[in-house]
Coordinates of C-alpha atoms in Angstrom, one line a residue:
X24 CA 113.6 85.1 141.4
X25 CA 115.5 88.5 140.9
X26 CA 113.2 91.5 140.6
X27 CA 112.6 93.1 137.3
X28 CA 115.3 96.2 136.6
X29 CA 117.4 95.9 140.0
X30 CA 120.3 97.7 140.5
X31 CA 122.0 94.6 139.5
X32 CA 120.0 94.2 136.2
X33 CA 122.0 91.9 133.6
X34 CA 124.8 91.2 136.2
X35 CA 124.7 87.7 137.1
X36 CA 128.1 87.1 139.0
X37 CA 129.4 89.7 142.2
X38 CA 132.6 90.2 139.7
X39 CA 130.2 91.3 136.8
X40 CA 128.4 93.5 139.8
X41 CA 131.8 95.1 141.0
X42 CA 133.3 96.0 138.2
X43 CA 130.0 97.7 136.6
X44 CA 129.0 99.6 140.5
X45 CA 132.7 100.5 141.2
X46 CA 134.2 101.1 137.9
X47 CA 132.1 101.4 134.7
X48 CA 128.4 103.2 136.3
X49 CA 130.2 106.3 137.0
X50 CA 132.0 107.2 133.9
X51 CA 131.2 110.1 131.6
X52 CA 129.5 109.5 128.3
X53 CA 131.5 110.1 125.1
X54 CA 128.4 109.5 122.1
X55 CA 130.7 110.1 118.9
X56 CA 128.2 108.9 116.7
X57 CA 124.4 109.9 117.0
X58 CA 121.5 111.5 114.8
X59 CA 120.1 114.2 117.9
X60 CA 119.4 117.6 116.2
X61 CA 121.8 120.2 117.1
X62 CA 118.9 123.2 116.3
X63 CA 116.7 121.6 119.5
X64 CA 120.5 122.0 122.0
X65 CA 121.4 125.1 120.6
X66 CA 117.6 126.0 121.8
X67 CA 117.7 124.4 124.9
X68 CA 114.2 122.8 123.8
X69 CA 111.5 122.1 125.9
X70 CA 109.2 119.3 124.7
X71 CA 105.7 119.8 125.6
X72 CA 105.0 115.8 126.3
X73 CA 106.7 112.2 126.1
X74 CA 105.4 112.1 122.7
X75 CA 107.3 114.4 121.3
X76 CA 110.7 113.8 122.9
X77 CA 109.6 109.6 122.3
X78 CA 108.0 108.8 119.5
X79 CA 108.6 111.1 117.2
X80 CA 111.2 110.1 114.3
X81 CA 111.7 106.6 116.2
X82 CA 111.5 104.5 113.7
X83 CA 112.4 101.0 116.4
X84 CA 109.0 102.0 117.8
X85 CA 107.3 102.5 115.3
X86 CA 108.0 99.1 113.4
X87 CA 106.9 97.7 116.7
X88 CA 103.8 99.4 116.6
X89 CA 103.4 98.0 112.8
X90 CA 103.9 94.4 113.5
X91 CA 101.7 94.9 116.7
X92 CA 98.6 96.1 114.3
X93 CA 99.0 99.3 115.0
X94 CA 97.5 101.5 111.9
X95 CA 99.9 104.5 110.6
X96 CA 97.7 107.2 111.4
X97 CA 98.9 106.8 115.3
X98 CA 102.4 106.3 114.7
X99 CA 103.4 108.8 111.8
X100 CA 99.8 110.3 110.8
X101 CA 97.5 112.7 112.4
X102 CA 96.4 111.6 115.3
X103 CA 97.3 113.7 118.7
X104 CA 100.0 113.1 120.6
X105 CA 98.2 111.4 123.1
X106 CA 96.7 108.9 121.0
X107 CA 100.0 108.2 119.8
X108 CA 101.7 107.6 123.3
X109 CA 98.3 105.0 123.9
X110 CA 99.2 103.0 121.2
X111 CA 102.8 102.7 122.1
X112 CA 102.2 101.8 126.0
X113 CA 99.2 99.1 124.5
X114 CA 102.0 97.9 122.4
X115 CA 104.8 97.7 124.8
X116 CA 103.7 94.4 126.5
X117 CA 103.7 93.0 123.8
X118 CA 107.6 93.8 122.9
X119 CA 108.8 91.2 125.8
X120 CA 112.5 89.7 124.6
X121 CA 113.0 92.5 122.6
X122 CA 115.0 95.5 123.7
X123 CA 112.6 97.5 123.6
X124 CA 111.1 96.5 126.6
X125 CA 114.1 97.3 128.5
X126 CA 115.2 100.5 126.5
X127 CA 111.5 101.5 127.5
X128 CA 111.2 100.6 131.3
X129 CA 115.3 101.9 131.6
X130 CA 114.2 105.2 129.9
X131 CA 111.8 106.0 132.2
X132 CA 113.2 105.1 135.0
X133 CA 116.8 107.2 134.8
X134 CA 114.4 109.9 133.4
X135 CA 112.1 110.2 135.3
X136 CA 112.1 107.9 138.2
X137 CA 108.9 105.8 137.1
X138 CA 109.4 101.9 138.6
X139 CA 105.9 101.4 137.0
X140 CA 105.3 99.0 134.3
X141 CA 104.3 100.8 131.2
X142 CA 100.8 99.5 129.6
X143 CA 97.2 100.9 128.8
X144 CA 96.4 100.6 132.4
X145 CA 99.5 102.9 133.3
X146 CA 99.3 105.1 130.0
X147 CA 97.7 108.1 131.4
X148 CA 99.6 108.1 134.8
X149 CA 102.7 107.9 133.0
X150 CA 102.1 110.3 130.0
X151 CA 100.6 112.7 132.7
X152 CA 104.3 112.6 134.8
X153 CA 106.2 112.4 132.2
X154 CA 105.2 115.6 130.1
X155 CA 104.8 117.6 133.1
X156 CA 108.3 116.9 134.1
X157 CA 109.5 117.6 130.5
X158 CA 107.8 121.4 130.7
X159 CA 110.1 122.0 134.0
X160 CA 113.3 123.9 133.2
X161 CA 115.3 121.2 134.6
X162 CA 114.3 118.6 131.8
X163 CA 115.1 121.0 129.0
X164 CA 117.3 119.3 126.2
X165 CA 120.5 120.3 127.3
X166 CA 119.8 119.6 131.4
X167 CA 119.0 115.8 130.2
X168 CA 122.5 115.7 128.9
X169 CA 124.3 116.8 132.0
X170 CA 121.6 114.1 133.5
X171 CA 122.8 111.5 132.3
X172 CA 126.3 112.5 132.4
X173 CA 127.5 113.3 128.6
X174 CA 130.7 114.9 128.1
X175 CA 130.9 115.6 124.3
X176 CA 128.4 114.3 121.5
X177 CA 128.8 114.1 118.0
X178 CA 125.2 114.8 115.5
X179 CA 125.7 113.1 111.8
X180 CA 125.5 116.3 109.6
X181 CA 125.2 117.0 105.6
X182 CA 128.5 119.0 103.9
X183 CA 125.7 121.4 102.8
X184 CA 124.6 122.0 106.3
X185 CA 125.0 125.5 107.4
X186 CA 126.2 124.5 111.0
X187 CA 124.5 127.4 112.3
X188 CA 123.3 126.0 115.4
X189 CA 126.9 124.2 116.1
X190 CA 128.4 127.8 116.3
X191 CA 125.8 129.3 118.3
X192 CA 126.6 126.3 120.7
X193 CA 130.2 127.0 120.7
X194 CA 129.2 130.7 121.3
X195 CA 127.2 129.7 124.1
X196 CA 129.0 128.3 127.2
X197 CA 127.3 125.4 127.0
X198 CA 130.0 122.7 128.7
X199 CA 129.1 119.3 126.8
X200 CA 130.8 119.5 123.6
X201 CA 128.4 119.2 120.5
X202 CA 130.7 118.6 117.4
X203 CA 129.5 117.9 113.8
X204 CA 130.3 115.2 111.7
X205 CA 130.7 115.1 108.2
X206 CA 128.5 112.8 106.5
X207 CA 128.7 112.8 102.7
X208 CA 126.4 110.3 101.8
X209 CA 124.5 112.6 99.4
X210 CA 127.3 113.9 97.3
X211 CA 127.8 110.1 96.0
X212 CA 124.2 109.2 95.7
X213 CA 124.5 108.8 92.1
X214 CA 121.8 106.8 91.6
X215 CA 119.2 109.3 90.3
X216 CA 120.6 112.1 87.8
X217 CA 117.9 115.1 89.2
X218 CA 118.0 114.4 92.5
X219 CA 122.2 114.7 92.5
X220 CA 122.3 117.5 90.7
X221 CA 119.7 119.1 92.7
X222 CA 122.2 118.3 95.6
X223 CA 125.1 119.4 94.1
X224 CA 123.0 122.8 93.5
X225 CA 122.7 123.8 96.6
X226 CA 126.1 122.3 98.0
X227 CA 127.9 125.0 95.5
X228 CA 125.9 127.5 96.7
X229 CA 127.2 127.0 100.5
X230 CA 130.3 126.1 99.4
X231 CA 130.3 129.4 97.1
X232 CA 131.6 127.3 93.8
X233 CA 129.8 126.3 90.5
X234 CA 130.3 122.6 90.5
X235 CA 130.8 122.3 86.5
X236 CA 133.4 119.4 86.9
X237 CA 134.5 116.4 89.6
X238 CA 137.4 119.0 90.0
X239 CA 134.4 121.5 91.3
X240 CA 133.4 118.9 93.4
X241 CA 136.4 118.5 95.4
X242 CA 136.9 121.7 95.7
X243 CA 133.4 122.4 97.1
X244 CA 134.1 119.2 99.6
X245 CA 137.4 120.2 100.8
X246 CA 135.9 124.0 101.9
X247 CA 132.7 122.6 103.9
X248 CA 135.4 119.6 105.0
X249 CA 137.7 122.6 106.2
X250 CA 134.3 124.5 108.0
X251 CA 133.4 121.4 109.9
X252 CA 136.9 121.2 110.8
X253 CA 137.2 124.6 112.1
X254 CA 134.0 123.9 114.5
X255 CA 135.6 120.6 115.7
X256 CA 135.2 118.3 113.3
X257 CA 137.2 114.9 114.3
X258 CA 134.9 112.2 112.4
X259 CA 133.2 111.3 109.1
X260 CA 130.7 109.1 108.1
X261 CA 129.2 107.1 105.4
X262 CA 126.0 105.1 105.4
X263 CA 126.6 102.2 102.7
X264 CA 125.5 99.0 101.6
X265 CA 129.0 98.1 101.2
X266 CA 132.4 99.8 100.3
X267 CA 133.0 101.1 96.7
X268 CA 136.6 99.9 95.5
X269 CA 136.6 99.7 91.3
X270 CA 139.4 100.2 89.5
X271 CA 139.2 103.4 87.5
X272 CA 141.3 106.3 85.3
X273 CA 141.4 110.3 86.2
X274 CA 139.5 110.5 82.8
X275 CA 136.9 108.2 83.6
X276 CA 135.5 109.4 86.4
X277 CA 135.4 113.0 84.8
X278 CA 133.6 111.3 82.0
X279 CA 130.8 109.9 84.2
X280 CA 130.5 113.2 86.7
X281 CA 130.2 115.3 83.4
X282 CA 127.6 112.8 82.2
X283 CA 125.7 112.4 85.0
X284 CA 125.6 116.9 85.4
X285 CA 124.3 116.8 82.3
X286 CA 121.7 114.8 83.7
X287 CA 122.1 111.2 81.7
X288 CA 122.1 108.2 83.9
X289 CA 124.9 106.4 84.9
X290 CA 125.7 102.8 83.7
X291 CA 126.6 100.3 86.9
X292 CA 130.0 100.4 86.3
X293 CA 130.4 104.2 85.7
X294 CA 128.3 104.3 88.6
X295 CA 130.3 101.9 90.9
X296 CA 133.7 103.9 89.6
X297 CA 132.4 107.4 90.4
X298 CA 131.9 106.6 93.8
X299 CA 135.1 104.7 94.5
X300 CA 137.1 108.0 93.6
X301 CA 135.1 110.1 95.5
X302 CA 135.2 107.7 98.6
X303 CA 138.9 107.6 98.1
X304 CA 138.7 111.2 97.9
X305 CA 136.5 111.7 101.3
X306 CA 139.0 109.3 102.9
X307 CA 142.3 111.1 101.9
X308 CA 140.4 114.3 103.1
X309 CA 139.7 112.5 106.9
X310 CA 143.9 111.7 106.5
X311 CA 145.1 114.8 106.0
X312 CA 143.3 116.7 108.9
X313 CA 143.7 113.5 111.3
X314 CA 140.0 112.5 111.2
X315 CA 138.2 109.2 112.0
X316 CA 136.4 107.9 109.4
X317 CA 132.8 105.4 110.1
X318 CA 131.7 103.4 107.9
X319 CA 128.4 101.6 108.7
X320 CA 127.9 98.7 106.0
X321 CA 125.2 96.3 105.1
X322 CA 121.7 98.3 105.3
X323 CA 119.2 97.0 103.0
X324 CA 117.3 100.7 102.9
X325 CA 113.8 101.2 101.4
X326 CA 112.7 98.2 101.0
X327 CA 108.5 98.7 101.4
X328 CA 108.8 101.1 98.1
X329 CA 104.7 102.5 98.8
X330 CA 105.7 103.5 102.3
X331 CA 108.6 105.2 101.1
X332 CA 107.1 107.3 98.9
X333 CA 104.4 108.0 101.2
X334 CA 106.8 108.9 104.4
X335 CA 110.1 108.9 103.1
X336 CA 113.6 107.5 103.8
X337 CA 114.3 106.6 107.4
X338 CA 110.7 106.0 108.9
X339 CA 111.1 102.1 109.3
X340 CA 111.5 99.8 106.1
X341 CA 115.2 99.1 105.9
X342 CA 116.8 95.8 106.9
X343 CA 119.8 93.6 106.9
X344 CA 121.4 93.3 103.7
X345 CA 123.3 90.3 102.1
X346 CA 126.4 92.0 100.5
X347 CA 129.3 90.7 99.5
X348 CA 132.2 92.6 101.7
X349 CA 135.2 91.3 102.0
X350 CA 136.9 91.7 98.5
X351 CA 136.2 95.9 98.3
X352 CA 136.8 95.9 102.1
X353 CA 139.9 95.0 101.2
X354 CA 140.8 96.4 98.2
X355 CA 139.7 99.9 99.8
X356 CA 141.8 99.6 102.6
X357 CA 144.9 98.3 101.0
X358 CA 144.8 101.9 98.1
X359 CA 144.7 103.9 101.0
X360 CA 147.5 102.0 103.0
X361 CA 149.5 101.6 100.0
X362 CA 149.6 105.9 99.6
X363 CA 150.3 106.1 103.9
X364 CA 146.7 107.9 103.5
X365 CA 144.7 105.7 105.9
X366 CA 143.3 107.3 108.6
X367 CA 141.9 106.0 111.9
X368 CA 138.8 103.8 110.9
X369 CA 136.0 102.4 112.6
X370 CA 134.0 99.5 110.8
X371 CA 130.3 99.1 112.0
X372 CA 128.4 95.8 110.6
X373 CA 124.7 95.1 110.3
X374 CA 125.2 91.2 108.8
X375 CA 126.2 89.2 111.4
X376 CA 127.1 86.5 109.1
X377 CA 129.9 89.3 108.4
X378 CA 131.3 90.0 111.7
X379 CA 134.2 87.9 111.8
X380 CA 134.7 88.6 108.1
X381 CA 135.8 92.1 109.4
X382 CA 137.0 91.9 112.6
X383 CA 139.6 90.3 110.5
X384 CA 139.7 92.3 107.9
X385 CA 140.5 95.4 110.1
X386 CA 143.2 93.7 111.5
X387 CA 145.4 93.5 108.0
X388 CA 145.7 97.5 108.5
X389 CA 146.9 97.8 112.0
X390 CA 150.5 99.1 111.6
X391 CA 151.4 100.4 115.2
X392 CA 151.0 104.1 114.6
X393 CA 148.0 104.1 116.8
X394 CA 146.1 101.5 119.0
X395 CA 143.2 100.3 117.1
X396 CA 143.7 102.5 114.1
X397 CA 141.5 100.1 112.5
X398 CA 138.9 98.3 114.1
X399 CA 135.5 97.0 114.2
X400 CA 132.7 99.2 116.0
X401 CA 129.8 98.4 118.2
X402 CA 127.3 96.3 117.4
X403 CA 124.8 98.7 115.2
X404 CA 121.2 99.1 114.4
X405 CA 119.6 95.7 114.5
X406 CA 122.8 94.4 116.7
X407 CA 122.4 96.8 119.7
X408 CA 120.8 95.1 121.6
X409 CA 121.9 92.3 124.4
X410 CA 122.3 89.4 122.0
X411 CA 124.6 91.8 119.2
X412 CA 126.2 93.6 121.8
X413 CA 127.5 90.3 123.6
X414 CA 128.2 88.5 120.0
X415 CA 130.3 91.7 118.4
X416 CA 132.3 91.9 122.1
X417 CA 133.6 88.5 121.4
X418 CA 134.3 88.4 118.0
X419 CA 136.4 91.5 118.8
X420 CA 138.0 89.8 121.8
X421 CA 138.5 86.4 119.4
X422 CA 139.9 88.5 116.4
X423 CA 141.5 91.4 117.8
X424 CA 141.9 93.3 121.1
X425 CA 138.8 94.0 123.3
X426 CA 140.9 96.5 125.6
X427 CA 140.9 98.9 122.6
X428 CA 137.5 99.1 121.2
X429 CA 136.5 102.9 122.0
X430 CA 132.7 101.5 123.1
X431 CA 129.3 102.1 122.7
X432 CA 127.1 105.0 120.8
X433 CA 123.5 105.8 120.7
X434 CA 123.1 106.1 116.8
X435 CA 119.8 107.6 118.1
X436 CA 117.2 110.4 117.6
X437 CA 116.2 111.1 120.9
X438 CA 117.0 112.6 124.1
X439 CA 115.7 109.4 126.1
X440 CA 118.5 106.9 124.3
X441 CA 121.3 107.8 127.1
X442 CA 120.7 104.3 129.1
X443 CA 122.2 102.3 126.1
X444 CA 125.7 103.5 127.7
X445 CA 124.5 102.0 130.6
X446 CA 122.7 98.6 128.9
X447 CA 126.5 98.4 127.1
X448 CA 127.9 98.7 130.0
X449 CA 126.2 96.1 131.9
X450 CA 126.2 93.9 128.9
X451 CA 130.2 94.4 128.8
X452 CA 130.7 93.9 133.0
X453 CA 128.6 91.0 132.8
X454 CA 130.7 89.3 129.9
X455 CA 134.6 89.8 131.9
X456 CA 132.9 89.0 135.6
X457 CA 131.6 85.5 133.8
X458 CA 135.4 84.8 132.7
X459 CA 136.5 86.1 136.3
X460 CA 134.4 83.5 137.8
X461 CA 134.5 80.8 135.4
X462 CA 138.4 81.2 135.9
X463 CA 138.6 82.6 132.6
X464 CA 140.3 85.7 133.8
X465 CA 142.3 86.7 136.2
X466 CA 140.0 88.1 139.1
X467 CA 142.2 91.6 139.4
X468 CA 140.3 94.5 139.4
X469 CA 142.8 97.2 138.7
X470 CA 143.7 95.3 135.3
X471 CA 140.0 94.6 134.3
X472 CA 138.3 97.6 136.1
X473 CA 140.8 99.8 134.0
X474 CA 140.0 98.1 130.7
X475 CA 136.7 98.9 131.6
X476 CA 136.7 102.3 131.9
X477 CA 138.7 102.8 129.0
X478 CA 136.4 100.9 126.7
X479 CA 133.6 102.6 128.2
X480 CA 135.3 106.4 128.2
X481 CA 139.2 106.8 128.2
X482 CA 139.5 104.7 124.6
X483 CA 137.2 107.4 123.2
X484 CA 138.4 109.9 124.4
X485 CA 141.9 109.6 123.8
X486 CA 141.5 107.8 120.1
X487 CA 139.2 110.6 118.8
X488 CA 141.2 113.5 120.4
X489 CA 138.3 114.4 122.7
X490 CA 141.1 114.8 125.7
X491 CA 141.8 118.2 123.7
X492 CA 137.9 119.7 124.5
X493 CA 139.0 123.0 126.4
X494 CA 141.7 123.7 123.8
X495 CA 139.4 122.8 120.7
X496 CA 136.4 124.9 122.3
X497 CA 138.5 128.0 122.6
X498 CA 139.5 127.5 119.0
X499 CA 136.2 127.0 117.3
X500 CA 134.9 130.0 119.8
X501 CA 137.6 132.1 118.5
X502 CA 136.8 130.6 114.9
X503 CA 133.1 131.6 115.7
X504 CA 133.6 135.3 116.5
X505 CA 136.4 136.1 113.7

């Protein structure tokens, strides 16, 4: 019987072991997609318990804590901090199989070096470590970066977002590059007349324009999309159920923005128009500076419409969605190839019924300009765990080329989510050392140990520019200060 969490955790073959101790444990972490909040590392914040830098805004624990019986007032209502953390260690032996349990016990043991199984018996020892450690200098925000090793991080932010606390960062000295990254899910939320052009409101007062007309709009986009540049930008983002690709006239989509900033609803398919010019739009934008664009498909969001409008959007009640993808994938992909205006794109998927739907898909728009232009991303959301990581690694390696894919993310909230890189990794180093020994693969460890390095780091950073850091620094700091 192996021991729970050894140093060879997830590696079941000496291959899988040597290629993850000599080659892929060491590597620096590239986290190009991730919700953290830039305001809390510009601060250097010190969290004054586990609670805080745990459980607040995680919303994997906190359906965990629902389905365990848990009732709201100790995972999002008033209840201290302490009474929160009980709940979640009285809950966390009953998460066994799901990756929780190993996020949680890998967490606090890179962290904070606690080998101690976390349950109400061990609550108070481990809350009482834990948050005194965190009120040390040394586990300030930015300190449990360089801990776990992260080179350069990219936070999801708003085109309306001042970015205040990105320039104060690139003012700072701070060495780990924090770069924004442009999401613009709320300038095509069309759904809801008021709340749009309450949006649009205050994204023409950053972007110093009255947005009258779809002609204001992209003028307000392109002048925040040219500020997130100038602080580093290299990556966009959308959060969709699926990809907007209707067929539609200049004049109609300035019929339906008109419309709709006059505050009228939208029919479905003035709705479903308006939002495949402006994703065209957004996408030409990422192609003319050189930009990445994400696209993370398939979220059912909202679903449990009470809690919703009790907490709000992203506090655990969105699942896997049934869309239909492939047609608008395709059609999407094929207007922007057709004008040479495709940039670099990353697919993620939440269906897995989809996966091999895309991984081929992305494949139809690889034209040799750059490796992986297109390609399908990591294995998101619901899929990040053991099971979604090992099942979008080989419908990558089945449908396209694994020795491309730029790796994992964190996608996460918190401080604490750095040992996914390291769960990835072992998940990936596990996969190739089976082939090794199954005869699979060729047991050469220059070829695979270099393949997995890249796909853990080098891909990254060479696909998303990142090898550029020191030059791109000096010019947002020189950006900053003019």
């Amino acid at each position: 019987m192996k021991p729970f969490l050894s140093d060879d955790f997830l590696l079941q073959t000496a291959t899988a072991r040597l290629l993850y101790h000599e080659y892929a444990k060491q590597m620096p972490i590239i986290d190009y997609h991730n919700h953290l909040p830039p305001d809390q590392i510009a601060a250097d914040k010190q969290f004054d318990n586990i609670t805080q830098i745990w459980l607040y805004g995680d919303h994997y624990k906190w359906r965990a804590m629902r389905a365990n019986g848990v009732p709201e007032r100790y995972i999002t209502g008033d209840a201290s901090d302490w009474e929160k953390f009980e709940k979640w260690a009285e809950t966390v032996p009953y998460t066994l199989r799901n990756p929780l349990y190993h996020w949680t016990h890998l967490e606090l043991r890179r962290y904070f070096g606690i080998t101690e199984l976390l349950n109400k018996d061990s609550a108070r020892r481990i809350w009482d470590e834990c948050s005194a450690r965190l009120q040390t200098p040394e586990y300030s925000v930015r300190n449990l970066l360089r801990m776990m090793q992260v080179e350069t991080l990219c936070t999801t932010d708003d085109p309306a977002d001042s970015l205040e606390h990105h320039q104060a960062l690139a003012g700072s000295g701070f060495e780990i590059g924090v770069l924004p990254t442009f999401r613009a899910d709320k300038a095509m939320a069309l759904d809801e007349a008021a709340g749009y052009n309450a949006y649009l409101d205050k994204l023409g007062a950053v972007a110093e324009i009255d947005i009258c007309t779809l002609a204001d709009l992209e003028t307000a986009l392109r002048r925040r999309h040219d500020f997130f540049a100038s602080l580093g930008c290299r990556l966009s983002d959308h959060g969709l159920e699926q990809l907007y690709a209707a067929s539609y006239t200049p004049a109609e989509v300035a019929a339906s923005f008109a419309k709709i900033r006059a505050g009228q609803e939208l029919t479905a398919v003035e709705n479903t128009q308006l939002k495949s010019a402006l994703l065209v739009l957004l996408a030409e934008m990422d192609w003319e500076k050189g930009w990445t664009q994400q696209y993370h498909l398939g979220a059912l969001r909202n679903n449990n419409r009470r809690m919703l409008r009790q907490l709000g959007p992203d506090t655990g009640w969105d699942s896997i969605g049934d869309f239909p993808q492939g047609r608008a994938l395709s059609a999407f992909l094929d207007r922007l190839d057709g004008q040479n205006k495709l940039a670099q794109t990353i697919i993620y998927n939440l269906n897995p019924a989809d996966s091999e739907l895309m991984a081929t898909m992305v494949g139809n728009f690889n034209d040799g300009s750059v490796a992986g232009k297109v390609q399908l991303g990591s294995g998101w959301w619901f899929l990040d765990q053991k099971d979604g990581m090992e099942k979008q690694l080989n419908t990558l390696s089945n449908m396209g080329l694994l020795a491309r894919f730029v790796g994992m993310l964190t996608d996460s909230r918190s401080f604490l989510s750095y040992p996914r890189h390291e769960y990835f990794r072992r998940v990936l180093c596990n996969l190739l050392g089976t082939d090794v020994e199954n005869g699979e693969l060729p047991a050469d460890m220059g070829l695979l140990g270099g393949m997995v390095q890249n796909i853990c780091y080098g891909n990254a950073k060479a696909y998303f520019g990142f090898g550029k850091t020191a030059e791109t620094k000096a010019a947002v700091v020189a950006a900053v200060a003019g």
